[in-house]
């Protein structure tokens, strides 16, 4: 991962806390209402919510785990998936219960909570994780770029589908995207550090064997 994405992760973390501070204030509420009128009722966009459904996230993540185990023997990569998708999903549900912001149109006593958006946050985490490992397997920069652009586009459409469906506010969605990206970059930094350490140890063992021979 290019280092330019590191400060962006810090910016998105600050953006999450900014939304957390402002989302109950009048300007943020007005923006949420405007976004609902802009995107509300767009049928094809509403249908994109299937990409962020729990069964879809589980199925794709499971297939990625099988691929990393059976074809790559990449156990750190498997842990990468657990940390982004698994831990990210758990963190999202914990935050939703903590902030307890009801979804639009539901009375508070029976509401499901939507801050930050699960579709936005976990959708980004599993799509970016998939793009990360698929991108490792392609040989050309243009194809790698196409994979990432597809992941970004799907992430944005999946997130906005919640606004189009009227089940979440734009501020819920933005908070989920920001926090999801920050978590993804943190896990990617850990993974790449571990990969460098592993390659360094392999190199040192090779040098030691050559010296012995």
Short mmCIF file of C-alpha atoms in Angstrom, two decimals:
data_model
loop_
_atom_site.label_atom_id
_atom_site.label_comp_id
_atom_site.label_asym_id
_atom_site.label_seq_id
_atom_site.Cartn_x
_atom_site.Cartn_y
_atom_site.Cartn_z
CA UNK A 1 0.00 0.00 0.00
CA UNK A 2 1.36 3.41 -0.99
CA UNK A 3 2.24 5.67 1.91
CA UNK A 4 0.00 8.43 0.54
CA UNK A 5 -2.97 6.45 1.87
CA UNK A 6 -1.70 6.63 5.47
CA UNK A 7 -2.52 10.33 6.06
CA UNK A 8 -5.83 9.78 4.28
CA UNK A 9 -6.67 7.18 6.93
CA UNK A 10 -5.92 9.73 9.63
CA UNK A 11 -8.13 12.25 7.82
CA UNK A 12 -11.02 9.79 7.63
CA UNK A 13 -10.67 9.01 11.34
CA UNK A 14 -10.90 12.73 12.09
CA UNK A 15 -13.84 12.89 9.69
CA UNK A 16 -15.62 10.18 11.66
CA UNK A 17 -15.20 12.09 14.91
CA UNK A 18 -16.32 15.25 13.17
CA UNK A 19 -19.54 13.58 12.05
CA UNK A 20 -19.95 12.10 15.53
CA UNK A 21 -19.81 15.61 16.96
CA UNK A 22 -22.04 17.34 14.39
CA UNK A 23 -24.57 14.75 13.22
CA UNK A 24 -27.25 15.82 15.71
CA UNK A 25 -26.91 19.49 14.90
CA UNK A 26 -29.21 21.34 12.53
CA UNK A 27 -26.86 21.75 9.51
CA UNK A 28 -26.12 18.01 9.50
CA UNK A 29 -29.82 17.20 9.77
CA UNK A 30 -30.57 19.45 6.83
CA UNK A 31 -27.89 17.73 4.75
CA UNK A 32 -29.34 14.34 5.70
CA UNK A 33 -32.78 15.51 4.55
CA UNK A 34 -31.41 16.86 1.28
CA UNK A 35 -29.55 13.61 0.60
CA UNK A 36 -32.73 11.63 1.28
CA UNK A 37 -34.55 13.73 -1.32
CA UNK A 38 -31.70 13.43 -3.83
CA UNK A 39 -31.29 9.66 -3.65
CA UNK A 40 -34.63 8.51 -2.28
CA UNK A 41 -36.64 6.26 -4.54
CA UNK A 42 -33.88 5.52 -7.08
CA UNK A 43 -34.73 1.90 -7.69
CA UNK A 44 -31.46 0.60 -9.15
CA UNK A 45 -29.47 2.32 -6.41
CA UNK A 46 -31.74 0.87 -3.72
CA UNK A 47 -31.16 -2.60 -5.19
CA UNK A 48 -27.40 -2.23 -4.72
CA UNK A 49 -27.95 -2.86 -1.01
CA UNK A 50 -27.65 -6.59 -1.74
CA UNK A 51 -23.87 -6.11 -2.05
CA UNK A 52 -23.71 -5.14 1.63
CA UNK A 53 -26.05 -7.79 3.01
CA UNK A 54 -24.60 -10.03 5.72
CA UNK A 55 -24.99 -13.22 3.69
CA UNK A 56 -23.11 -11.67 0.75
CA UNK A 57 -20.31 -10.44 3.00
CA UNK A 58 -20.04 -13.86 4.63
CA UNK A 59 -20.05 -15.74 1.31
CA UNK A 60 -17.39 -13.58 -0.35
CA UNK A 61 -15.20 -13.51 2.77
CA UNK A 62 -15.47 -17.29 3.15
CA UNK A 63 -14.41 -17.84 -0.46
CA UNK A 64 -11.49 -15.46 0.02
CA UNK A 65 -10.42 -17.36 3.13
CA UNK A 66 -10.55 -20.66 1.21
CA UNK A 67 -8.49 -19.13 -1.59
CA UNK A 68 -5.85 -17.78 0.81
CA UNK A 69 -5.66 -21.12 2.64
CA UNK A 70 -5.83 -23.61 -0.24
CA UNK A 71 -3.90 -21.79 -2.98
CA UNK A 72 -1.63 -19.36 -1.14
CA UNK A 73 -1.07 -20.88 2.31
CA UNK A 74 -1.24 -17.27 3.43
CA UNK A 75 -2.27 -17.52 7.07
CA UNK A 76 -1.47 -13.89 7.80
CA UNK A 77 -3.75 -13.01 4.90
CA UNK A 78 -6.50 -15.06 6.50
CA UNK A 79 -5.99 -13.13 9.73
CA UNK A 80 -6.20 -9.95 7.65
CA UNK A 81 -9.71 -11.00 6.57
CA UNK A 82 -10.74 -11.82 10.14
CA UNK A 83 -9.48 -8.45 11.39
CA UNK A 84 -11.13 -6.37 8.68
CA UNK A 85 -14.41 -8.17 8.07
CA UNK A 86 -14.90 -10.07 11.32
CA UNK A 87 -13.59 -7.54 13.83
CA UNK A 88 -14.95 -4.67 11.73
CA UNK A 89 -18.43 -6.15 11.78
CA UNK A 90 -18.26 -6.70 15.54
CA UNK A 91 -17.00 -3.15 16.09
CA UNK A 92 -19.79 -1.76 13.93
CA UNK A 93 -22.51 -3.51 15.92
CA UNK A 94 -20.88 -2.41 19.17
CA UNK A 95 -20.82 1.23 18.03
CA UNK A 96 -24.41 1.07 16.80
CA UNK A 97 -25.56 -0.10 20.22
CA UNK A 98 -23.34 2.47 21.93
CA UNK A 99 -24.58 5.50 19.99
CA UNK A 100 -28.14 4.12 19.62
CA UNK A 101 -29.17 6.40 16.77
CA UNK A 102 -32.48 5.09 15.39
CA UNK A 103 -32.87 4.54 11.67
CA UNK A 104 -35.15 7.00 9.84
CA UNK A 105 -38.87 6.44 10.23
CA UNK A 106 -38.69 4.17 13.28
CA UNK A 107 -39.81 5.11 16.78
CA UNK A 108 -36.88 4.99 19.17
CA UNK A 109 -38.30 2.22 21.34
CA UNK A 110 -38.53 -0.28 18.45
CA UNK A 111 -35.76 1.01 16.20
CA UNK A 112 -32.75 -0.71 14.81
CA UNK A 113 -29.68 1.47 15.06
CA UNK A 114 -27.76 2.78 12.08
CA UNK A 115 -24.76 4.85 13.22
CA UNK A 116 -22.32 4.08 11.73
CA UNK A 117 -23.83 2.33 8.72
CA UNK A 118 -23.04 -1.39 8.57
CA UNK A 119 -23.50 -1.49 4.79
CA UNK A 120 -21.02 1.35 4.38
CA UNK A 121 -18.42 0.29 6.94
CA UNK A 122 -18.35 -3.49 6.53
CA UNK A 123 -19.14 -3.20 2.82
CA UNK A 124 -15.98 -1.15 2.38
CA UNK A 125 -13.95 -3.52 4.52
CA UNK A 126 -14.81 -6.69 2.63
CA UNK A 127 -14.70 -5.13 -0.83
CA UNK A 128 -11.36 -3.41 -0.19
CA UNK A 129 -9.95 -6.58 1.36
CA UNK A 130 -11.01 -8.56 -1.71
CA UNK A 131 -9.47 -5.95 -4.03
CA UNK A 132 -6.28 -5.95 -1.95
CA UNK A 133 -5.65 -9.66 -2.41
CA UNK A 134 -6.91 -9.84 -5.98
CA UNK A 135 -4.62 -6.95 -6.85
CA UNK A 136 -1.64 -8.92 -5.56
CA UNK A 137 -2.27 -11.60 -8.19
CA UNK A 138 -2.40 -9.41 -11.30
CA UNK A 139 0.65 -8.45 -13.26
CA UNK A 140 -0.35 -5.13 -14.79
CA UNK A 141 -0.97 -1.80 -13.12
CA UNK A 142 -3.96 -1.10 -15.36
CA UNK A 143 -5.75 -4.26 -14.24
CA UNK A 144 -4.91 -3.56 -10.62
CA UNK A 145 -6.31 -0.06 -11.02
CA UNK A 146 -9.48 -1.46 -12.59
CA UNK A 147 -9.96 -3.83 -9.63
CA UNK A 148 -9.62 -1.00 -7.15
CA UNK A 149 -11.90 1.34 -9.11
CA UNK A 150 -14.54 -1.39 -9.21
CA UNK A 151 -14.21 -1.92 -5.44
CA UNK A 152 -14.51 1.82 -4.76
CA UNK A 153 -17.54 2.19 -7.04
CA UNK A 154 -19.30 -0.82 -5.49
CA UNK A 155 -18.54 0.50 -2.01
CA UNK A 156 -20.03 3.92 -2.76
CA UNK A 157 -23.13 2.49 -4.44
CA UNK A 158 -23.67 0.02 -1.60
CA UNK A 159 -23.38 2.81 0.96
CA UNK A 160 -25.71 5.18 -0.92
CA UNK A 161 -28.24 2.37 -1.40
CA UNK A 162 -29.09 2.79 2.28
CA UNK A 163 -29.95 6.44 1.74
CA UNK A 164 -31.95 5.56 -1.38
CA UNK A 165 -33.86 2.95 0.62
CA UNK A 166 -34.60 5.48 3.35
CA UNK A 167 -33.23 3.24 6.10
CA UNK A 168 -30.15 5.31 6.99
CA UNK A 169 -29.01 8.91 6.97
CA UNK A 170 -26.17 10.22 4.83
CA UNK A 171 -24.26 10.98 8.04
CA UNK A 172 -24.59 7.30 9.05
CA UNK A 173 -23.16 6.29 5.69
CA UNK A 174 -20.27 8.77 5.74
CA UNK A 175 -19.35 7.75 9.28
CA UNK A 176 -19.29 4.09 8.21
CA UNK A 177 -17.12 4.81 5.17
CA UNK A 178 -14.66 6.91 7.14
CA UNK A 179 -14.25 4.47 10.00
CA UNK A 180 -14.14 1.46 7.67
CA UNK A 181 -11.34 2.98 5.60
CA UNK A 182 -9.32 3.85 8.70
CA UNK A 183 -9.60 0.31 10.02
CA UNK A 184 -8.69 -1.17 6.63
CA UNK A 185 -5.50 0.90 6.38
CA UNK A 186 -4.47 0.04 9.95
CA UNK A 187 -4.82 -3.68 9.23
CA UNK A 188 -2.99 -3.30 5.91
CA UNK A 189 -0.09 -1.53 7.65
CA UNK A 190 0.14 -4.36 10.20
CA UNK A 191 -0.02 -7.00 7.45
CA UNK A 192 2.67 -5.43 5.30
CA UNK A 193 4.99 -4.97 8.28
CA UNK A 194 4.59 -8.65 9.15
CA UNK A 195 5.19 -9.63 5.52
CA UNK A 196 8.43 -7.62 5.42
CA UNK A 197 9.60 -9.22 8.65
CA UNK A 198 8.74 -12.68 7.32
CA UNK A 199 10.66 -12.10 4.06
CA UNK A 200 13.61 -10.73 6.00
CA UNK A 201 13.72 -13.83 8.21
CA UNK A 202 13.52 -16.05 5.14
CA UNK A 203 16.40 -14.17 3.54
CA UNK A 204 18.54 -14.47 6.66
CA UNK A 205 17.89 -18.22 6.86
CA UNK A 206 18.86 -18.58 3.19
CA UNK A 207 22.10 -16.66 3.78
CA UNK A 208 22.91 -18.78 6.85
CA UNK A 209 22.35 -22.03 4.91
CA UNK A 210 24.57 -20.81 2.10
CA UNK A 211 27.31 -19.89 4.60
CA UNK A 212 27.09 -23.37 6.16
CA UNK A 213 27.34 -25.07 2.77
#
